[in-house]
């Protein structure tokens, strides 16, 4: 019975150790400007996201996301302001150290009569699309991702400092995880070594 209790505590501790908060900033630099017909190496799209990998699978998904800010707008928070004439929010989101970052988000709206409006859609790896319309016409702008578009990701530590990280680097277990594993193994070892009463 004591072994089952110890094993349960070990598993619970391991699960809690893996439910780590994730907070990173990111920037994409260099896009093909479709309307200008040229690659713009200085054009940048920047943002940040935060969440809690609650299931400890190393993947942060839409349900685990707490904030996603792109160019100053938090697309998790703005979803609450959506109504009949305005929509803002995130359609999809996935981040893992092994597979990188992907998301789809946007905002668009118009006046009640539908005469004036506009919006944008951002899908990394594909494009950023902005448009606006009024009685005079429609304007559109496409920025396309290319093989030359660079991604930089930087984790934000609890103290607020940052250090560069590559999106393709596998996650390293936290010190608390190693400590919990060592304590669990030591406990199992002591349990197995204890003296059993003679028959």
mmCIF file with all atom_site columns, N, CA, C and O in Angstrom, residues 130-185:
data_model
loop_
_atom_site.group_PDB
_atom_site.id
_atom_site.type_symbol
_atom_site.label_atom_id
_atom_site.label_alt_id
_atom_site.label_comp_id
_atom_site.label_asym_id
_atom_site.label_entity_id
_atom_site.label_seq_id
_atom_site.pdbx_PDB_ins_code
_atom_site.Cartn_x
_atom_site.Cartn_y
_atom_site.Cartn_z
_atom_site.occupancy
_atom_site.B_iso_or_equiv
_atom_site.pdbx_formal_charge
_atom_site.auth_seq_id
_atom_site.auth_comp_id
_atom_site.auth_asym_id
_atom_site.auth_atom_id
_atom_site.pdbx_PDB_model_num
ATOM 1   N N  . UNK A 1 130 ? -4.127  42.195 -45.714 1.00 0.00 ? 130 UNK A N  1
ATOM 2   C CA . UNK A 1 130 ? -4.848  43.345 -45.183 1.00 0.00 ? 130 UNK A CA 1
ATOM 3   C C  . UNK A 1 130 ? -5.753  43.906 -46.282 1.00 0.00 ? 130 UNK A C  1
ATOM 4   O O  . UNK A 1 130 ? -5.348  43.946 -47.454 1.00 0.00 ? 130 UNK A O  1
ATOM 5   N N  . UNK A 1 131 ? -6.937  44.338 -45.901 1.00 0.00 ? 131 UNK A N  1
ATOM 6   C CA . UNK A 1 131 ? -7.833  44.941 -46.885 1.00 0.00 ? 131 UNK A CA 1
ATOM 7   C C  . UNK A 1 131 ? -8.679  46.027 -46.227 1.00 0.00 ? 131 UNK A C  1
ATOM 8   O O  . UNK A 1 131 ? -8.880  46.044 -45.019 1.00 0.00 ? 131 UNK A O  1
ATOM 9   N N  . UNK A 1 132 ? -9.156  46.918 -47.045 1.00 0.00 ? 132 UNK A N  1
ATOM 10  C CA . UNK A 1 132 ? -10.083 47.968 -46.601 1.00 0.00 ? 132 UNK A CA 1
ATOM 11  C C  . UNK A 1 132 ? -10.988 48.307 -47.770 1.00 0.00 ? 132 UNK A C  1
ATOM 12  O O  . UNK A 1 132 ? -10.569 48.258 -48.931 1.00 0.00 ? 132 UNK A O  1
ATOM 13  N N  . UNK A 1 133 ? -12.237 48.626 -47.464 1.00 0.00 ? 133 UNK A N  1
ATOM 14  C CA . UNK A 1 133 ? -13.168 48.997 -48.536 1.00 0.00 ? 133 UNK A CA 1
ATOM 15  C C  . UNK A 1 133 ? -14.027 50.173 -48.093 1.00 0.00 ? 133 UNK A C  1
ATOM 16  O O  . UNK A 1 133 ? -14.261 50.403 -46.903 1.00 0.00 ? 133 UNK A O  1
ATOM 17  N N  . UNK A 1 134 ? -14.479 50.918 -49.068 1.00 0.00 ? 134 UNK A N  1
ATOM 18  C CA . UNK A 1 134 ? -15.410 52.028 -48.885 1.00 0.00 ? 134 UNK A CA 1
ATOM 19  C C  . UNK A 1 134 ? -16.120 52.249 -50.218 1.00 0.00 ? 134 UNK A C  1
ATOM 20  O O  . UNK A 1 134 ? -15.821 51.531 -51.188 1.00 0.00 ? 134 UNK A O  1
ATOM 21  N N  . UNK A 1 135 ? -17.027 53.190 -50.305 1.00 0.00 ? 135 UNK A N  1
ATOM 22  C CA . UNK A 1 135 ? -17.739 53.365 -51.578 1.00 0.00 ? 135 UNK A CA 1
ATOM 23  C C  . UNK A 1 135 ? -16.820 53.638 -52.770 1.00 0.00 ? 135 UNK A C  1
ATOM 24  O O  . UNK A 1 135 ? -17.201 53.382 -53.917 1.00 0.00 ? 135 UNK A O  1
ATOM 25  N N  . UNK A 1 136 ? -15.617 54.138 -52.531 1.00 0.00 ? 136 UNK A N  1
ATOM 26  C CA . UNK A 1 136 ? -14.696 54.431 -53.632 1.00 0.00 ? 136 UNK A CA 1
ATOM 27  C C  . UNK A 1 136 ? -13.991 53.190 -54.165 1.00 0.00 ? 136 UNK A C  1
ATOM 28  O O  . UNK A 1 136 ? -13.432 53.218 -55.258 1.00 0.00 ? 136 UNK A O  1
ATOM 29  N N  . UNK A 1 137 ? -13.969 52.095 -53.386 1.00 0.00 ? 137 UNK A N  1
ATOM 30  C CA . UNK A 1 137 ? -13.324 50.887 -53.873 1.00 0.00 ? 137 UNK A CA 1
ATOM 31  C C  . UNK A 1 137 ? -12.693 50.042 -52.782 1.00 0.00 ? 137 UNK A C  1
ATOM 32  O O  . UNK A 1 137 ? -12.924 50.247 -51.586 1.00 0.00 ? 137 UNK A O  1
ATOM 33  N N  . UNK A 1 138 ? -11.871 49.104 -53.224 1.00 0.00 ? 138 UNK A N  1
ATOM 34  C CA . UNK A 1 138 ? -11.227 48.124 -52.338 1.00 0.00 ? 138 UNK A CA 1
ATOM 35  C C  . UNK A 1 138 ? -9.719  48.248 -52.478 1.00 0.00 ? 138 UNK A C  1
ATOM 36  O O  . UNK A 1 138 ? -9.190  48.343 -53.587 1.00 0.00 ? 138 UNK A O  1
ATOM 37  N N  . UNK A 1 139 ? -9.014  48.238 -51.347 1.00 0.00 ? 139 UNK A N  1
ATOM 38  C CA . UNK A 1 139 ? -7.554  48.176 -51.369 1.00 0.00 ? 139 UNK A CA 1
ATOM 39  C C  . UNK A 1 139 ? -7.119  46.901 -50.649 1.00 0.00 ? 139 UNK A C  1
ATOM 40  O O  . UNK A 1 139 ? -7.719  46.513 -49.640 1.00 0.00 ? 139 UNK A O  1
ATOM 41  N N  . UNK A 1 140 ? -6.089  46.255 -51.188 1.00 0.00 ? 140 UNK A N  1
ATOM 42  C CA . UNK A 1 140 ? -5.591  45.012 -50.615 1.00 0.00 ? 140 UNK A CA 1
ATOM 43  C C  . UNK A 1 140 ? -4.065  45.063 -50.537 1.00 0.00 ? 140 UNK A C  1
ATOM 44  O O  . UNK A 1 140 ? -3.415  45.734 -51.342 1.00 0.00 ? 140 UNK A O  1
ATOM 45  N N  . UNK A 1 141 ? -3.520  44.322 -49.584 1.00 0.00 ? 141 UNK A N  1
ATOM 46  C CA . UNK A 1 141 ? -2.069  44.219 -49.441 1.00 0.00 ? 141 UNK A CA 1
ATOM 47  C C  . UNK A 1 141 ? -1.729  42.804 -48.993 1.00 0.00 ? 141 UNK A C  1
ATOM 48  O O  . UNK A 1 141 ? -2.249  42.335 -47.982 1.00 0.00 ? 141 UNK A O  1
ATOM 49  N N  . UNK A 1 142 ? -0.862  42.139 -49.732 1.00 0.00 ? 142 UNK A N  1
ATOM 50  C CA . UNK A 1 142 ? -0.431  40.769 -49.429 1.00 0.00 ? 142 UNK A CA 1
ATOM 51  C C  . UNK A 1 142 ? 1.058   40.757 -49.116 1.00 0.00 ? 142 UNK A C  1
ATOM 52  O O  . UNK A 1 142 ? 1.861   41.204 -49.934 1.00 0.00 ? 142 UNK A O  1
ATOM 53  N N  . UNK A 1 143 ? 1.430   40.245 -47.959 1.00 0.00 ? 143 UNK A N  1
ATOM 54  C CA . UNK A 1 143 ? 2.828   39.963 -47.626 1.00 0.00 ? 143 UNK A CA 1
ATOM 55  C C  . UNK A 1 143 ? 2.958   38.451 -47.538 1.00 0.00 ? 143 UNK A C  1
ATOM 56  O O  . UNK A 1 143 ? 2.290   37.814 -46.713 1.00 0.00 ? 143 UNK A O  1
ATOM 57  N N  . UNK A 1 144 ? 3.809   37.891 -48.373 1.00 0.00 ? 144 UNK A N  1
ATOM 58  C CA . UNK A 1 144 ? 3.921   36.438 -48.464 1.00 0.00 ? 144 UNK A CA 1
ATOM 59  C C  . UNK A 1 144 ? 5.188   35.940 -47.777 1.00 0.00 ? 144 UNK A C  1
ATOM 60  O O  . UNK A 1 144 ? 6.250   36.546 -47.899 1.00 0.00 ? 144 UNK A O  1
ATOM 61  N N  . UNK A 1 145 ? 5.062   34.821 -47.053 1.00 0.00 ? 145 UNK A N  1
ATOM 62  C CA . UNK A 1 145 ? 6.228   34.142 -46.492 1.00 0.00 ? 145 UNK A CA 1
ATOM 63  C C  . UNK A 1 145 ? 7.006   33.494 -47.631 1.00 0.00 ? 145 UNK A C  1
ATOM 64  O O  . UNK A 1 145 ? 6.413   32.964 -48.577 1.00 0.00 ? 145 UNK A O  1
ATOM 65  N N  . UNK A 1 146 ? 8.328   33.505 -47.529 1.00 0.00 ? 146 UNK A N  1
ATOM 66  C CA . UNK A 1 146 ? 9.185   32.846 -48.514 1.00 0.00 ? 146 UNK A CA 1
ATOM 67  C C  . UNK A 1 146 ? 10.245  32.025 -47.774 1.00 0.00 ? 146 UNK A C  1
ATOM 68  O O  . UNK A 1 146 ? 10.317  32.051 -46.541 1.00 0.00 ? 146 UNK A O  1
ATOM 69  N N  . UNK A 1 147 ? 11.094  31.349 -48.547 1.00 0.00 ? 147 UNK A N  1
ATOM 70  C CA . UNK A 1 147 ? 12.197  30.592 -47.943 1.00 0.00 ? 147 UNK A CA 1
ATOM 71  C C  . UNK A 1 147 ? 13.186  31.520 -47.249 1.00 0.00 ? 147 UNK A C  1
ATOM 72  O O  . UNK A 1 147 ? 13.968  31.078 -46.404 1.00 0.00 ? 147 UNK A O  1
ATOM 73  N N  . UNK A 1 148 ? 13.169  32.814 -47.593 1.00 0.00 ? 148 UNK A N  1
ATOM 74  C CA . UNK A 1 148 ? 14.078  33.783 -46.984 1.00 0.00 ? 148 UNK A CA 1
ATOM 75  C C  . UNK A 1 148 ? 13.493  34.489 -45.769 1.00 0.00 ? 148 UNK A C  1
ATOM 76  O O  . UNK A 1 148 ? 14.162  35.323 -45.161 1.00 0.00 ? 148 UNK A O  1
ATOM 77  N N  . UNK A 1 149 ? 12.257  34.189 -45.418 1.00 0.00 ? 149 UNK A N  1
ATOM 78  C CA . UNK A 1 149 ? 11.651  34.775 -44.216 1.00 0.00 ? 149 UNK A CA 1
ATOM 79  C C  . UNK A 1 149 ? 12.287  34.125 -42.989 1.00 0.00 ? 149 UNK A C  1
ATOM 80  O O  . UNK A 1 149 ? 12.318  32.899 -42.884 1.00 0.00 ? 149 UNK A O  1
ATOM 81  N N  . UNK A 1 150 ? 12.797  34.947 -42.088 1.00 0.00 ? 150 UNK A N  1
ATOM 82  C CA . UNK A 1 150 ? 13.503  34.443 -40.910 1.00 0.00 ? 150 UNK A CA 1
ATOM 83  C C  . UNK A 1 150 ? 12.610  34.516 -39.673 1.00 0.00 ? 150 UNK A C  1
ATOM 84  O O  . UNK A 1 150 ? 11.919  35.510 -39.455 1.00 0.00 ? 150 UNK A O  1
ATOM 85  N N  . UNK A 1 151 ? 12.658  33.476 -38.863 1.00 0.00 ? 151 UNK A N  1
ATOM 86  C CA . UNK A 1 151 ? 11.932  33.431 -37.591 1.00 0.00 ? 151 UNK A CA 1
ATOM 87  C C  . UNK A 1 151 ? 12.934  33.462 -36.458 1.00 0.00 ? 151 UNK A C  1
ATOM 88  O O  . UNK A 1 151 ? 13.889  32.681 -36.438 1.00 0.00 ? 151 UNK A O  1
ATOM 89  N N  . UNK A 1 152 ? 12.709  34.356 -35.509 1.00 0.00 ? 152 UNK A N  1
ATOM 90  C CA . UNK A 1 152 ? 13.506  34.385 -34.279 1.00 0.00 ? 152 UNK A CA 1
ATOM 91  C C  . UNK A 1 152 ? 12.547  34.255 -33.109 1.00 0.00 ? 152 UNK A C  1
ATOM 92  O O  . UNK A 1 152 ? 11.536  34.961 -33.044 1.00 0.00 ? 152 UNK A O  1
ATOM 93  N N  . UNK A 1 153 ? 12.853  33.334 -32.183 1.00 0.00 ? 153 UNK A N  1
ATOM 94  C CA . UNK A 1 153 ? 12.027  33.138 -31.003 1.00 0.00 ? 153 UNK A CA 1
ATOM 95  C C  . UNK A 1 153 ? 12.884  33.297 -29.762 1.00 0.00 ? 153 UNK A C  1
ATOM 96  O O  . UNK A 1 153 ? 14.003  32.792 -29.705 1.00 0.00 ? 153 UNK A O  1
ATOM 97  N N  . UNK A 1 154 ? 12.341  33.992 -28.760 1.00 0.00 ? 154 UNK A N  1
ATOM 98  C CA . UNK A 1 154 ? 13.079  34.265 -27.531 1.00 0.00 ? 154 UNK A CA 1
ATOM 99  C C  . UNK A 1 154 ? 12.191  33.945 -26.339 1.00 0.00 ? 154 UNK A C  1
ATOM 100 O O  . UNK A 1 154 ? 11.104  34.517 -26.212 1.00 0.00 ? 154 UNK A O  1
ATOM 101 N N  . UNK A 1 155 ? 12.606  33.011 -25.453 1.00 0.00 ? 155 UNK A N  1
ATOM 102 C CA . UNK A 1 155 ? 11.806  32.730 -24.257 1.00 0.00 ? 155 UNK A CA 1
ATOM 103 C C  . UNK A 1 155 ? 11.918  33.862 -23.255 1.00 0.00 ? 155 UNK A C  1
ATOM 104 O O  . UNK A 1 155 ? 12.973  34.476 -23.121 1.00 0.00 ? 155 UNK A O  1
ATOM 105 N N  . UNK A 1 156 ? 10.845  34.126 -22.564 1.00 0.00 ? 156 UNK A N  1
ATOM 106 C CA . UNK A 1 156 ? 10.822  35.143 -21.514 1.00 0.00 ? 156 UNK A CA 1
ATOM 107 C C  . UNK A 1 156 ? 10.844  34.414 -20.185 1.00 0.00 ? 156 UNK A C  1
ATOM 108 O O  . UNK A 1 156 ? 9.979   33.588 -19.908 1.00 0.00 ? 156 UNK A O  1
ATOM 109 N N  . UNK A 1 157 ? 11.850  34.687 -19.367 1.00 0.00 ? 157 UNK A N  1
ATOM 110 C CA . UNK A 1 157 ? 11.976  34.026 -18.072 1.00 0.00 ? 157 UNK A CA 1
ATOM 111 C C  . UNK A 1 157 ? 11.036  34.691 -17.072 1.00 0.00 ? 157 UNK A C  1
ATOM 112 O O  . UNK A 1 157 ? 10.559  35.802 -17.305 1.00 0.00 ? 157 UNK A O  1
ATOM 113 N N  . UNK A 1 158 ? 10.748  34.024 -15.942 1.00 0.00 ? 158 UNK A N  1
ATOM 114 C CA . UNK A 1 158 ? 9.878   34.639 -14.935 1.00 0.00 ? 158 UNK A CA 1
ATOM 115 C C  . UNK A 1 158 ? 10.356  36.002 -14.467 1.00 0.00 ? 158 UNK A C  1
ATOM 116 O O  . UNK A 1 158 ? 9.568   36.853 -14.103 1.00 0.00 ? 158 UNK A O  1
ATOM 117 N N  . UNK A 1 159 ? 11.687  36.232 -14.490 1.00 0.00 ? 159 UNK A N  1
ATOM 118 C CA . UNK A 1 159 ? 12.217  37.522 -14.049 1.00 0.00 ? 159 UNK A CA 1
ATOM 119 C C  . UNK A 1 159 ? 12.043  38.598 -15.109 1.00 0.00 ? 159 UNK A C  1
ATOM 120 O O  . UNK A 1 159 ? 12.288  39.759 -14.866 1.00 0.00 ? 159 UNK A O  1
ATOM 121 N N  . UNK A 1 160 ? 11.617  38.191 -16.314 1.00 0.00 ? 160 UNK A N  1
ATOM 122 C CA . UNK A 1 160 ? 11.398  39.156 -17.368 1.00 0.00 ? 160 UNK A CA 1
ATOM 123 C C  . UNK A 1 160 ? 12.564  39.316 -18.311 1.00 0.00 ? 160 UNK A C  1
ATOM 124 O O  . UNK A 1 160 ? 12.493  40.066 -19.267 1.00 0.00 ? 160 UNK A O  1
ATOM 125 N N  . UNK A 1 161 ? 13.668  38.599 -18.067 1.00 0.00 ? 161 UNK A N  1
ATOM 126 C CA . UNK A 1 161 ? 14.784  38.660 -18.985 1.00 0.00 ? 161 UNK A CA 1
ATOM 127 C C  . UNK A 1 161 ? 14.565  37.654 -20.094 1.00 0.00 ? 161 UNK A C  1
ATOM 128 O O  . UNK A 1 161 ? 13.710  36.785 -19.992 1.00 0.00 ? 161 UNK A O  1
ATOM 129 N N  . UNK A 1 162 ? 15.309  37.780 -21.160 1.00 0.00 ? 162 UNK A N  1
ATOM 130 C CA . UNK A 1 162 ? 15.088  36.894 -22.295 1.00 0.00 ? 162 UNK A CA 1
ATOM 131 C C  . UNK A 1 162 ? 16.405  36.335 -22.796 1.00 0.00 ? 162 UNK A C  1
ATOM 132 O O  . UNK A 1 162 ? 17.456  36.916 -22.611 1.00 0.00 ? 162 UNK A O  1
ATOM 133 N N  . UNK A 1 163 ? 16.331  35.175 -23.427 1.00 0.00 ? 163 UNK A N  1
ATOM 134 C CA . UNK A 1 163 ? 17.492  34.567 -24.052 1.00 0.00 ? 163 UNK A CA 1
ATOM 135 C C  . UNK A 1 163 ? 17.056  33.894 -25.328 1.00 0.00 ? 163 UNK A C  1
ATOM 136 O O  . UNK A 1 163 ? 15.959  33.368 -25.415 1.00 0.00 ? 163 UNK A O  1
ATOM 137 N N  . UNK A 1 164 ? 17.892  33.909 -26.340 1.00 0.00 ? 164 UNK A N  1
ATOM 138 C CA . UNK A 1 164 ? 17.494  33.396 -27.645 1.00 0.00 ? 164 UNK A CA 1
ATOM 139 C C  . UNK A 1 164 ? 17.325  31.886 -27.617 1.00 0.00 ? 164 UNK A C  1
ATOM 140 O O  . UNK A 1 164 ? 18.043  31.170 -26.943 1.00 0.00 ? 164 UNK A O  1
ATOM 141 N N  . UNK A 1 165 ? 16.339  31.409 -28.355 1.00 0.00 ? 165 UNK A N  1
ATOM 142 C CA . UNK A 1 165 ? 16.115  29.974 -28.499 1.00 0.00 ? 165 UNK A CA 1
ATOM 143 C C  . UNK A 1 165 ? 15.731  29.700 -29.945 1.00 0.00 ? 165 UNK A C  1
ATOM 144 O O  . UNK A 1 165 ? 15.105  30.530 -30.584 1.00 0.00 ? 165 UNK A O  1
ATOM 145 N N  . UNK A 1 166 ? 16.151  28.551 -30.459 1.00 0.00 ? 166 UNK A N  1
ATOM 146 C CA . UNK A 1 166 ? 15.745  28.158 -31.800 1.00 0.00 ? 166 UNK A CA 1
ATOM 147 C C  . UNK A 1 166 ? 14.507  27.289 -31.676 1.00 0.00 ? 166 UNK A C  1
ATOM 148 O O  . UNK A 1 166 ? 14.396  26.461 -30.790 1.00 0.00 ? 166 UNK A O  1
ATOM 149 N N  . UNK A 1 167 ? 13.584  27.460 -32.613 1.00 0.00 ? 167 UNK A N  1
ATOM 150 C CA . UNK A 1 167 ? 12.326  26.718 -32.559 1.00 0.00 ? 167 UNK A CA 1
ATOM 151 C C  . UNK A 1 167 ? 12.520  25.228 -32.776 1.00 0.00 ? 167 UNK A C  1
ATOM 152 O O  . UNK A 1 167 ? 11.672  24.438 -32.413 1.00 0.00 ? 167 UNK A O  1
ATOM 153 N N  . UNK A 1 168 ? 13.652  24.806 -33.376 1.00 0.00 ? 168 UNK A N  1
ATOM 154 C CA . UNK A 1 168 ? 13.848  23.394 -33.669 1.00 0.00 ? 168 UNK A CA 1
ATOM 155 C C  . UNK A 1 168 ? 14.665  22.661 -32.615 1.00 0.00 ? 168 UNK A C  1
ATOM 156 O O  . UNK A 1 168 ? 15.049  21.529 -32.805 1.00 0.00 ? 168 UNK A O  1
ATOM 157 N N  . UNK A 1 169 ? 14.939  23.311 -31.489 1.00 0.00 ? 169 UNK A N  1
ATOM 158 C CA . UNK A 1 169 ? 15.700  22.674 -30.409 1.00 0.00 ? 169 UNK A CA 1
ATOM 159 C C  . UNK A 1 169 ? 14.738  21.963 -29.464 1.00 0.00 ? 169 UNK A C  1
ATOM 160 O O  . UNK A 1 169 ? 13.755  22.547 -29.030 1.00 0.00 ? 169 UNK A O  1
ATOM 161 N N  . UNK A 1 170 ? 14.999  20.701 -29.178 1.00 0.00 ? 170 UNK A N  1
ATOM 162 C CA . UNK A 1 170 ? 14.112  19.933 -28.305 1.00 0.00 ? 170 UNK A CA 1
ATOM 163 C C  . UNK A 1 170 ? 14.164  20.478 -26.881 1.00 0.00 ? 170 UNK A C  1
ATOM 164 O O  . UNK A 1 170 ? 15.200  20.961 -26.428 1.00 0.00 ? 170 UNK A O  1
ATOM 165 N N  . UNK A 1 171 ? 13.039  20.368 -26.183 1.00 0.00 ? 171 UNK A N  1
ATOM 166 C CA . UNK A 1 171 ? 12.967  20.861 -24.805 1.00 0.00 ? 171 UNK A CA 1
ATOM 167 C C  . UNK A 1 171 ? 13.837  20.011 -23.897 1.00 0.00 ? 171 UNK A C  1
ATOM 168 O O  . UNK A 1 171 ? 13.931  18.797 -24.050 1.00 0.00 ? 171 UNK A O  1
ATOM 169 N N  . UNK A 1 172 ? 14.485  20.651 -22.936 1.00 0.00 ? 172 UNK A N  1
ATOM 170 C CA . UNK A 1 172 ? 15.310  19.961 -21.936 1.00 0.00 ? 172 UNK A CA 1
ATOM 171 C C  . UNK A 1 172 ? 14.514  19.921 -20.642 1.00 0.00 ? 172 UNK A C  1
ATOM 172 O O  . UNK A 1 172 ? 13.931  20.933 -20.248 1.00 0.00 ? 172 UNK A O  1
ATOM 173 N N  . UNK A 1 173 ? 14.448  18.768 -19.960 1.00 0.00 ? 173 UNK A N  1
ATOM 174 C CA . UNK A 1 173 ? 13.677  18.714 -18.719 1.00 0.00 ? 173 UNK A CA 1
ATOM 175 C C  . UNK A 1 173 ? 14.142  19.747 -17.701 1.00 0.00 ? 173 UNK A C  1
ATOM 176 O O  . UNK A 1 173 ? 15.326  20.017 -17.574 1.00 0.00 ? 173 UNK A O  1
ATOM 177 N N  . UNK A 1 174 ? 13.187  20.315 -16.976 1.00 0.00 ? 174 UNK A N  1
ATOM 178 C CA . UNK A 1 174 ? 13.485  21.296 -15.942 1.00 0.00 ? 174 UNK A CA 1
ATOM 179 C C  . UNK A 1 174 ? 14.212  20.621 -14.774 1.00 0.00 ? 174 UNK A C  1
ATOM 180 O O  . UNK A 1 174 ? 14.045  19.412 -14.539 1.00 0.00 ? 174 UNK A O  1
ATOM 181 N N  . UNK A 1 175 ? 15.013  21.384 -13.993 1.00 0.00 ? 175 UNK A N  1
ATOM 182 C CA . UNK A 1 175 ? 15.694  20.806 -12.828 1.00 0.00 ? 175 UNK A CA 1
ATOM 183 C C  . UNK A 1 175 ? 14.717  20.143 -11.851 1.00 0.00 ? 175 UNK A C  1
ATOM 184 O O  . UNK A 1 175 ? 15.033  19.113 -11.259 1.00 0.00 ? 175 UNK A O  1
ATOM 185 N N  . UNK A 1 176 ? 13.527  20.727 -11.704 1.00 0.00 ? 176 UNK A N  1
ATOM 186 C CA . UNK A 1 176 ? 12.536  20.130 -10.793 1.00 0.00 ? 176 UNK A CA 1
ATOM 187 C C  . UNK A 1 176 ? 12.136  18.731 -11.251 1.00 0.00 ? 176 UNK A C  1
ATOM 188 O O  . UNK A 1 176 ? 11.867  17.847 -10.442 1.00 0.00 ? 176 UNK A O  1
ATOM 189 N N  . UNK A 1 177 ? 12.104  18.510 -12.565 1.00 0.00 ? 177 UNK A N  1
ATOM 190 C CA . UNK A 1 177 ? 11.756  17.187 -13.082 1.00 0.00 ? 177 UNK A CA 1
ATOM 191 C C  . UNK A 1 177 ? 12.820  16.173 -12.719 1.00 0.00 ? 177 UNK A C  1
ATOM 192 O O  . UNK A 1 177 ? 12.520  15.054 -12.283 1.00 0.00 ? 177 UNK A O  1
ATOM 193 N N  . UNK A 1 178 ? 14.099  16.557 -12.902 1.00 0.00 ? 178 UNK A N  1
ATOM 194 C CA . UNK A 1 178 ? 15.192  15.652 -12.544 1.00 0.00 ? 178 UNK A CA 1
ATOM 195 C C  . UNK A 1 178 ? 15.188  15.356 -11.038 1.00 0.00 ? 178 UNK A C  1
ATOM 196 O O  . UNK A 1 178 ? 15.425  14.224 -10.618 1.00 0.00 ? 178 UNK A O  1
ATOM 197 N N  . UNK A 1 179 ? 14.941  16.383 -10.228 1.00 0.00 ? 179 UNK A N  1
ATOM 198 C CA . UNK A 1 179 ? 14.912  16.196 -8.774  1.00 0.00 ? 179 UNK A CA 1
ATOM 199 C C  . UNK A 1 179 ? 13.803  15.234 -8.381  1.00 0.00 ? 179 UNK A C  1
ATOM 200 O O  . UNK A 1 179 ? 14.002  14.323 -7.568  1.00 0.00 ? 179 UNK A O  1
ATOM 201 N N  . UNK A 1 180 ? 12.615  15.423 -8.971  1.00 0.00 ? 180 UNK A N  1
ATOM 202 C CA . UNK A 1 180 ? 11.484  14.546 -8.653  1.00 0.00 ? 180 UNK A CA 1
ATOM 203 C C  . UNK A 1 180 ? 11.787  13.110 -9.073  1.00 0.00 ? 180 UNK A C  1
ATOM 204 O O  . UNK A 1 180 ? 11.476  12.156 -8.352  1.00 0.00 ? 180 UNK A O  1
ATOM 205 N N  . UNK A 1 181 ? 12.409  12.944 -10.233 1.00 0.00 ? 181 UNK A N  1
ATOM 206 C CA . UNK A 1 181 ? 12.763  11.601 -10.688 1.00 0.00 ? 181 UNK A CA 1
ATOM 207 C C  . UNK A 1 181 ? 13.768  10.949 -9.750  1.00 0.00 ? 181 UNK A C  1
ATOM 208 O O  . UNK A 1 181 ? 13.615  9.783  -9.356  1.00 0.00 ? 181 UNK A O  1
ATOM 209 N N  . UNK A 1 182 ? 14.808  11.693 -9.342  1.00 0.00 ? 182 UNK A N  1
ATOM 210 C CA . UNK A 1 182 ? 15.823  11.146 -8.442  1.00 0.00 ? 182 UNK A CA 1
ATOM 211 C C  . UNK A 1 182 ? 15.224  10.754 -7.093  1.00 0.00 ? 182 UNK A C  1
ATOM 212 O O  . UNK A 1 182 ? 15.526  9.686  -6.550  1.00 0.00 ? 182 UNK A O  1
ATOM 213 N N  . UNK A 1 183 ? 14.359  11.623 -6.556  1.00 0.00 ? 183 UNK A N  1
ATOM 214 C CA . UNK A 1 183 ? 13.719  11.308 -5.275  1.00 0.00 ? 183 UNK A CA 1
ATOM 215 C C  . UNK A 1 183 ? 12.827  10.080 -5.384  1.00 0.00 ? 183 UNK A C  1
ATOM 216 O O  . UNK A 1 183 ? 12.789  9.226  -4.486  1.00 0.00 ? 183 UNK A O  1
ATOM 217 N N  . UNK A 1 184 ? 12.110  9.981  -6.476  1.00 0.00 ? 184 UNK A N  1
ATOM 218 C CA . UNK A 1 184 ? 11.235  8.824  -6.678  1.00 0.00 ? 184 UNK A CA 1
ATOM 219 C C  . UNK A 1 184 ? 12.029  7.531  -6.762  1.00 0.00 ? 184 UNK A C  1
ATOM 220 O O  . UNK A 1 184 ? 11.675  6.514  -6.155  1.00 0.00 ? 184 UNK A O  1
ATOM 221 N N  . UNK A 1 185 ? 13.120  7.554  -7.532  1.00 0.00 ? 185 UNK A N  1
ATOM 222 C CA . UNK A 1 185 ? 13.953  6.355  -7.657  1.00 0.00 ? 185 UNK A CA 1
ATOM 223 C C  . UNK A 1 185 ? 14.600  5.995  -6.326  1.00 0.00 ? 185 UNK A C  1
ATOM 224 O O  . UNK A 1 185 ? 14.705  4.812  -5.971  1.00 0.00 ? 185 UNK A O  1
#
